[in-house]
mmCIF file with all atom_site columns, C-alpha atoms in Angstrom:
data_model
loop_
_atom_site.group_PDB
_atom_site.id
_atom_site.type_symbol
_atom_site.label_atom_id
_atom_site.label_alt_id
_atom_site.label_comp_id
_atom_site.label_asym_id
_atom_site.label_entity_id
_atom_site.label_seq_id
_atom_site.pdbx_PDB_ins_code
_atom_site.Cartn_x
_atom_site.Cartn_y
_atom_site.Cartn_z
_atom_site.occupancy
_atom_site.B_iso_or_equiv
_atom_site.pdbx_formal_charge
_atom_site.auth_seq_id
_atom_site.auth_comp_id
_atom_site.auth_asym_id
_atom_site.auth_atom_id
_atom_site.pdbx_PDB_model_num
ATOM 1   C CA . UNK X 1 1   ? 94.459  99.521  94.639 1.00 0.00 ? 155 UNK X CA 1
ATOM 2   C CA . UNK X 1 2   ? 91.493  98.386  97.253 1.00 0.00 ? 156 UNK X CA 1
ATOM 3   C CA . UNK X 1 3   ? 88.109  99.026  97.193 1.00 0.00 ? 157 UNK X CA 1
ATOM 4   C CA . UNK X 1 4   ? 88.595  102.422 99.907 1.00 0.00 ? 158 UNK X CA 1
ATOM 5   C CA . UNK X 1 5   ? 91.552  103.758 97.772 1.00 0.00 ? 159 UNK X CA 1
ATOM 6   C CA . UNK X 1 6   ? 89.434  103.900 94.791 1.00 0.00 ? 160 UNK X CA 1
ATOM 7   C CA . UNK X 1 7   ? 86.300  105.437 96.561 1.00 0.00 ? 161 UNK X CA 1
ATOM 8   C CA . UNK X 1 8   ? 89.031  107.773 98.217 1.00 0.00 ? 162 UNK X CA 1
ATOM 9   C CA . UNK X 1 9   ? 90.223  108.322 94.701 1.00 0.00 ? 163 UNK X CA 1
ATOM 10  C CA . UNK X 1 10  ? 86.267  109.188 93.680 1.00 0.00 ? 164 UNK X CA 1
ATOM 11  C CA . UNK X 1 11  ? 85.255  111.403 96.585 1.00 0.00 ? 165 UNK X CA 1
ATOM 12  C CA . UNK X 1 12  ? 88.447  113.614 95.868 1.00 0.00 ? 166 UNK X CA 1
ATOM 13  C CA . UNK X 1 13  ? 87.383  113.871 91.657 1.00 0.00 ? 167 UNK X CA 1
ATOM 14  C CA . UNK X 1 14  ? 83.598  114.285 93.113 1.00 0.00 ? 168 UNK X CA 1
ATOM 15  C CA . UNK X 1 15  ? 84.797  117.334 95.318 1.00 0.00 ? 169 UNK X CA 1
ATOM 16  C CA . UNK X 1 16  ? 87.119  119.233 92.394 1.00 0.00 ? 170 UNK X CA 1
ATOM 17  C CA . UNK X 1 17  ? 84.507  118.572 89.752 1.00 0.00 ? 171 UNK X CA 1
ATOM 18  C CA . UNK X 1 18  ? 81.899  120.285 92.058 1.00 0.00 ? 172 UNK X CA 1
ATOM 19  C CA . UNK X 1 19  ? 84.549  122.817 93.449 1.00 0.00 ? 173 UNK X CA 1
ATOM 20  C CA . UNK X 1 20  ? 85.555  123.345 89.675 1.00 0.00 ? 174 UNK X CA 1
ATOM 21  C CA . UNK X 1 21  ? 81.662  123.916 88.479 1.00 0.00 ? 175 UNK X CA 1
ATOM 22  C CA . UNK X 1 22  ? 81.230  126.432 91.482 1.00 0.00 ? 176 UNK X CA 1
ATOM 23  C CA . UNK X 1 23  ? 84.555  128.471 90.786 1.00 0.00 ? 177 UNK X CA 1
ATOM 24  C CA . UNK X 1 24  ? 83.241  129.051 86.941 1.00 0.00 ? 178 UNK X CA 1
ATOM 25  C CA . UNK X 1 25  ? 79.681  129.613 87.793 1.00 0.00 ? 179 UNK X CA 1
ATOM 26  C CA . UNK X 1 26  ? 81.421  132.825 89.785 1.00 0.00 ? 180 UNK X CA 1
ATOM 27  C CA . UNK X 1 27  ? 83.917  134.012 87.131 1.00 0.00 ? 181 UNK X CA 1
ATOM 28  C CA . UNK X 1 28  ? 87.078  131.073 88.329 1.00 0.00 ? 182 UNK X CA 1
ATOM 29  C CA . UNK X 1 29  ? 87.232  130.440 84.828 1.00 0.00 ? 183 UNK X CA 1
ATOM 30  C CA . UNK X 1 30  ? 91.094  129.125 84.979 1.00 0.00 ? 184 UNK X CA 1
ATOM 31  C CA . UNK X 1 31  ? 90.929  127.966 88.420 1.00 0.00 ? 185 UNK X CA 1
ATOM 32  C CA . UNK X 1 32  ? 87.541  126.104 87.966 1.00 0.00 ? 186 UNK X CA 1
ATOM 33  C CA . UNK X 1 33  ? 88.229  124.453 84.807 1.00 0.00 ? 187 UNK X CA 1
ATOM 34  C CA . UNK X 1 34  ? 91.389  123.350 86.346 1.00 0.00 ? 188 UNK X CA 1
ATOM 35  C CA . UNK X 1 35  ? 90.016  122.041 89.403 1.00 0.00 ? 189 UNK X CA 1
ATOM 36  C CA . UNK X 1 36  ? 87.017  120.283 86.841 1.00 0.00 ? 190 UNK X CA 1
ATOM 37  C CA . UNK X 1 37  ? 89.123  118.126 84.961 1.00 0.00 ? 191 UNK X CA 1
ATOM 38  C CA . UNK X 1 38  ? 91.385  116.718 87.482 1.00 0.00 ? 192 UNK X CA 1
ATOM 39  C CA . UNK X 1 39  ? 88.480  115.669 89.436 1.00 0.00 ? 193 UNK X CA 1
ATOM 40  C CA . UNK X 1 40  ? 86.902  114.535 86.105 1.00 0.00 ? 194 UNK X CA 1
ATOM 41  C CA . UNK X 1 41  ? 90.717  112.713 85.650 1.00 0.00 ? 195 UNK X CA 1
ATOM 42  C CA . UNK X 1 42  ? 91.057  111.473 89.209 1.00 0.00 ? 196 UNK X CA 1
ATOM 43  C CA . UNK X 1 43  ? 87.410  109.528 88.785 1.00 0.00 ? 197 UNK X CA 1
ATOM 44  C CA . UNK X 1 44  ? 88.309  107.780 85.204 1.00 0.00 ? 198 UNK X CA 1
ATOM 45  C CA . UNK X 1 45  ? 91.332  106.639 86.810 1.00 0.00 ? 199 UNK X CA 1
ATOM 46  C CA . UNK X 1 46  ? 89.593  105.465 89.724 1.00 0.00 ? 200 UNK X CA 1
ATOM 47  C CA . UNK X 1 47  ? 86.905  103.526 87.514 1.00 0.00 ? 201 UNK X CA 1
ATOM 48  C CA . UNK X 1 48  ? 89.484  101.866 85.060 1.00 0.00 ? 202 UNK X CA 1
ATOM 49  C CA . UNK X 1 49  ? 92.090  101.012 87.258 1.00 0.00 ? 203 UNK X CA 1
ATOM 50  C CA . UNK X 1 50  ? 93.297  97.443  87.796 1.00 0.00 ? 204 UNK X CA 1
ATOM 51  C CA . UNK X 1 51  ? 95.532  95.584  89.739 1.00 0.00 ? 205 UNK X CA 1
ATOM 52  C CA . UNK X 1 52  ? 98.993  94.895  87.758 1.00 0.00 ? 206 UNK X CA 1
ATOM 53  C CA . UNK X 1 53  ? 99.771  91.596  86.376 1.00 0.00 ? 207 UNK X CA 1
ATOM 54  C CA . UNK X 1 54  ? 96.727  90.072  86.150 1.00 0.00 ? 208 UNK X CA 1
ATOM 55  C CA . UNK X 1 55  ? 94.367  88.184  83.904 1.00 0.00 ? 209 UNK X CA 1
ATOM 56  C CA . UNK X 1 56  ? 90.971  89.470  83.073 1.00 0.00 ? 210 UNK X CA 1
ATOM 57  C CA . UNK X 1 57  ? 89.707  86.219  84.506 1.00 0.00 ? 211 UNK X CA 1
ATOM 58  C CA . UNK X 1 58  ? 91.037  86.592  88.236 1.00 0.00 ? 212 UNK X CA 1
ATOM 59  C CA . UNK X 1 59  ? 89.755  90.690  87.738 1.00 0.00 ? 213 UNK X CA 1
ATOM 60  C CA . UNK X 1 60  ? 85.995  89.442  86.768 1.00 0.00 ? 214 UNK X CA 1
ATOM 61  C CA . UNK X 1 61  ? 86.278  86.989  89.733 1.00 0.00 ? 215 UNK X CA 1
ATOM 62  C CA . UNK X 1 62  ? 87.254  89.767  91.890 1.00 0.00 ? 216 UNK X CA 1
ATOM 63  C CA . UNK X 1 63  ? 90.258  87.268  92.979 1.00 0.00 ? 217 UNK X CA 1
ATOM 64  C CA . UNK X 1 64  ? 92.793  88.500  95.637 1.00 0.00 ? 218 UNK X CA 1
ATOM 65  C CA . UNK X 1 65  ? 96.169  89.537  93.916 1.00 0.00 ? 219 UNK X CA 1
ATOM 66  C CA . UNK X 1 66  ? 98.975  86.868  94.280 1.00 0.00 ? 220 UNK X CA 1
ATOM 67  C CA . UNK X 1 67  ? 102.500 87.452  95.628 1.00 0.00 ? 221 UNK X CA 1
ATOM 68  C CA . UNK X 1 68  ? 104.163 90.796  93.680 1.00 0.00 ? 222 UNK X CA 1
ATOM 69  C CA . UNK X 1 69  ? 100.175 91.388  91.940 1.00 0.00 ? 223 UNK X CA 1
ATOM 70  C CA . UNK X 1 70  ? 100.425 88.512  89.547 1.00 0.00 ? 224 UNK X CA 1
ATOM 71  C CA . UNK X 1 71  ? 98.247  85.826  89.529 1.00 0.00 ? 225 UNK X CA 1
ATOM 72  C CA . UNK X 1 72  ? 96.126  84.522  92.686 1.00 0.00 ? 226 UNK X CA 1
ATOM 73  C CA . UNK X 1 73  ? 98.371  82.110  94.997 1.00 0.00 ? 227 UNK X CA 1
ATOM 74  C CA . UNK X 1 74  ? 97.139  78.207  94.255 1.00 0.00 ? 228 UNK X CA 1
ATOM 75  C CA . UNK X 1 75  ? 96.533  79.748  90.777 1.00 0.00 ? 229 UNK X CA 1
ATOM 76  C CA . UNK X 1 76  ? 97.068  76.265  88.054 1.00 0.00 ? 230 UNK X CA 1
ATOM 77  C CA . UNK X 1 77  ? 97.211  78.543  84.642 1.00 0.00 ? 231 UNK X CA 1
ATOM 78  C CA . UNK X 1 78  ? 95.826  76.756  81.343 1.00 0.00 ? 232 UNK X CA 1
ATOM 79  C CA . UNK X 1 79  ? 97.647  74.402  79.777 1.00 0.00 ? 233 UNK X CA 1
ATOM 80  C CA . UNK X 1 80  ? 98.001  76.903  76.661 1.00 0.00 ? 234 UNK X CA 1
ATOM 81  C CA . UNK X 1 81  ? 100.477 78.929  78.870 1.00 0.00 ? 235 UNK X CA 1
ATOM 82  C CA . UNK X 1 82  ? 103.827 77.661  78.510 1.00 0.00 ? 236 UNK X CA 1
ATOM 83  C CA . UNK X 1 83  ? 106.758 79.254  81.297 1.00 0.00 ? 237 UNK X CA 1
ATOM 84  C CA . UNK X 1 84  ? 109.512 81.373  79.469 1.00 0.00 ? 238 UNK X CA 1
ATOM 85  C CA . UNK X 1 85  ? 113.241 82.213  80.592 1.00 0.00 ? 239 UNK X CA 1
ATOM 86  C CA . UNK X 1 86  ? 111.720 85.843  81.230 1.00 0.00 ? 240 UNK X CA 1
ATOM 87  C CA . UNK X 1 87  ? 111.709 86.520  85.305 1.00 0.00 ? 241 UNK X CA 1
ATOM 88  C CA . UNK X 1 88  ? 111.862 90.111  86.577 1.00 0.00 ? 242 UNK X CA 1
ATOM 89  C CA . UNK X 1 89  ? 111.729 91.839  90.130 1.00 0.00 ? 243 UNK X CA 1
ATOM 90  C CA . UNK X 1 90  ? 108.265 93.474  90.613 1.00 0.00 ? 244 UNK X CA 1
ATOM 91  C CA . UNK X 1 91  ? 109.583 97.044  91.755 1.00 0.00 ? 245 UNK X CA 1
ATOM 92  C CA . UNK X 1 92  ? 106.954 97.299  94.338 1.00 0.00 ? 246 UNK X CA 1
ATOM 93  C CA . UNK X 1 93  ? 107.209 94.479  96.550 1.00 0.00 ? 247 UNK X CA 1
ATOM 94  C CA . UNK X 1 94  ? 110.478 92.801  94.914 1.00 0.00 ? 248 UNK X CA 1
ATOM 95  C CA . UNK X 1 95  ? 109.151 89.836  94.204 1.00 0.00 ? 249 UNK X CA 1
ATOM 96  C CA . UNK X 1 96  ? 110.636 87.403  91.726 1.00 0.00 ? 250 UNK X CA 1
ATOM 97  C CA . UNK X 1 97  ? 108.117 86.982  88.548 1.00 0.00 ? 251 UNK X CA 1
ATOM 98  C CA . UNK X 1 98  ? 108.128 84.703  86.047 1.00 0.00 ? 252 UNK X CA 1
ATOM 99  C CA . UNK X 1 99  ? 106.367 85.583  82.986 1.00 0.00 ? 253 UNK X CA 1
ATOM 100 C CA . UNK X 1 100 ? 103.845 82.970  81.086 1.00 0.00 ? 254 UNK X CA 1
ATOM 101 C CA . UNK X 1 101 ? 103.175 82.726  77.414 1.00 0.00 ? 255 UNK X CA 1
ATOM 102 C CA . UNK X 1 102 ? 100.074 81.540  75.257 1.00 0.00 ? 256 UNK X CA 1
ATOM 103 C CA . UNK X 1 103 ? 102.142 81.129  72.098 1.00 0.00 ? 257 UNK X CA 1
ATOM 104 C CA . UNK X 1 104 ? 99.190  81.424  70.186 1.00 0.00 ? 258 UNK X CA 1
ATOM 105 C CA . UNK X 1 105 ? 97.549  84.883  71.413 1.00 0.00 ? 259 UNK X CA 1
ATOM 106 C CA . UNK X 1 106 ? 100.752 86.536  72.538 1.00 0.00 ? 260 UNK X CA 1
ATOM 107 C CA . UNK X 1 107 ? 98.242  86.587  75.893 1.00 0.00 ? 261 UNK X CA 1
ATOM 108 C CA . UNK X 1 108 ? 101.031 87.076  79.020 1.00 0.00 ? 262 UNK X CA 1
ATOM 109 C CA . UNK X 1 109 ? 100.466 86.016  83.040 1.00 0.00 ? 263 UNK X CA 1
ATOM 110 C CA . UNK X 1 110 ? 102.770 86.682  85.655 1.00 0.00 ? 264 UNK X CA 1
ATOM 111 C CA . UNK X 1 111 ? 103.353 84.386  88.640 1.00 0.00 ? 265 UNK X CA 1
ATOM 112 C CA . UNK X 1 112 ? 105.746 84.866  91.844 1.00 0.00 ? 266 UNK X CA 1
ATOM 113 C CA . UNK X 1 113 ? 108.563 82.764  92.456 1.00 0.00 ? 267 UNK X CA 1
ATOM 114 C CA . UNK X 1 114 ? 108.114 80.803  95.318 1.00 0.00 ? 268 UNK X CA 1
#
């Protein structure tokens, strides 16, 4: 998700959560708590979201997402990541993915398939 899709995401919790306080300051108690906690929801989600497939190092770097949301394109992975037989279709944009393995950790990445 991009940076307007999550402050979509936020102004949308913002406007239940204040909708939801207003509705049970005037007796809404079912209808305002309602209203409360999905905007309450709607912001966590928004705030902990990530993009799919990715290593905590491209997220910190704020890195574009590579083909199918996997690692950044040019991307040359550590040498503790070792290719395995496992490839799977990403079921958004149907890109081929082949999964990487540190041995070690059990620590995955996913890169597209040229």
């Amino acid at each position: 998700m991009n940076a307007l899709g999550r402050a979509l995401l936020v102004g949308i919790g913002v406007v239940l959560v204040l909708g939801g306080l207003v509705a049970l300051g005037v007796g809404a108690a079912a209808s305002g708590l309602w209203a409360t906690v999905v905007g309450i929801v709607l912001i966590v989600a928004a705030i902990i979201e990530r993009s799919r497939y990715r290593s905590d190092e491209a997220d910190r770097t704020a890195d574009p997402p590579g083909p199918g949301g996997g690692e950044p394109p040019g991307t040359r992975l550590e040498p503790r990541f070792a290719p395995t037989d496992e490839i799977f279709e990403d079921p958004t944009s149907g890109r081929q993915m082949r999964v990487w393995l540190d041995r070690a950790s059990g620590e995955r990445r996913y890169v597209a398939l040229d």
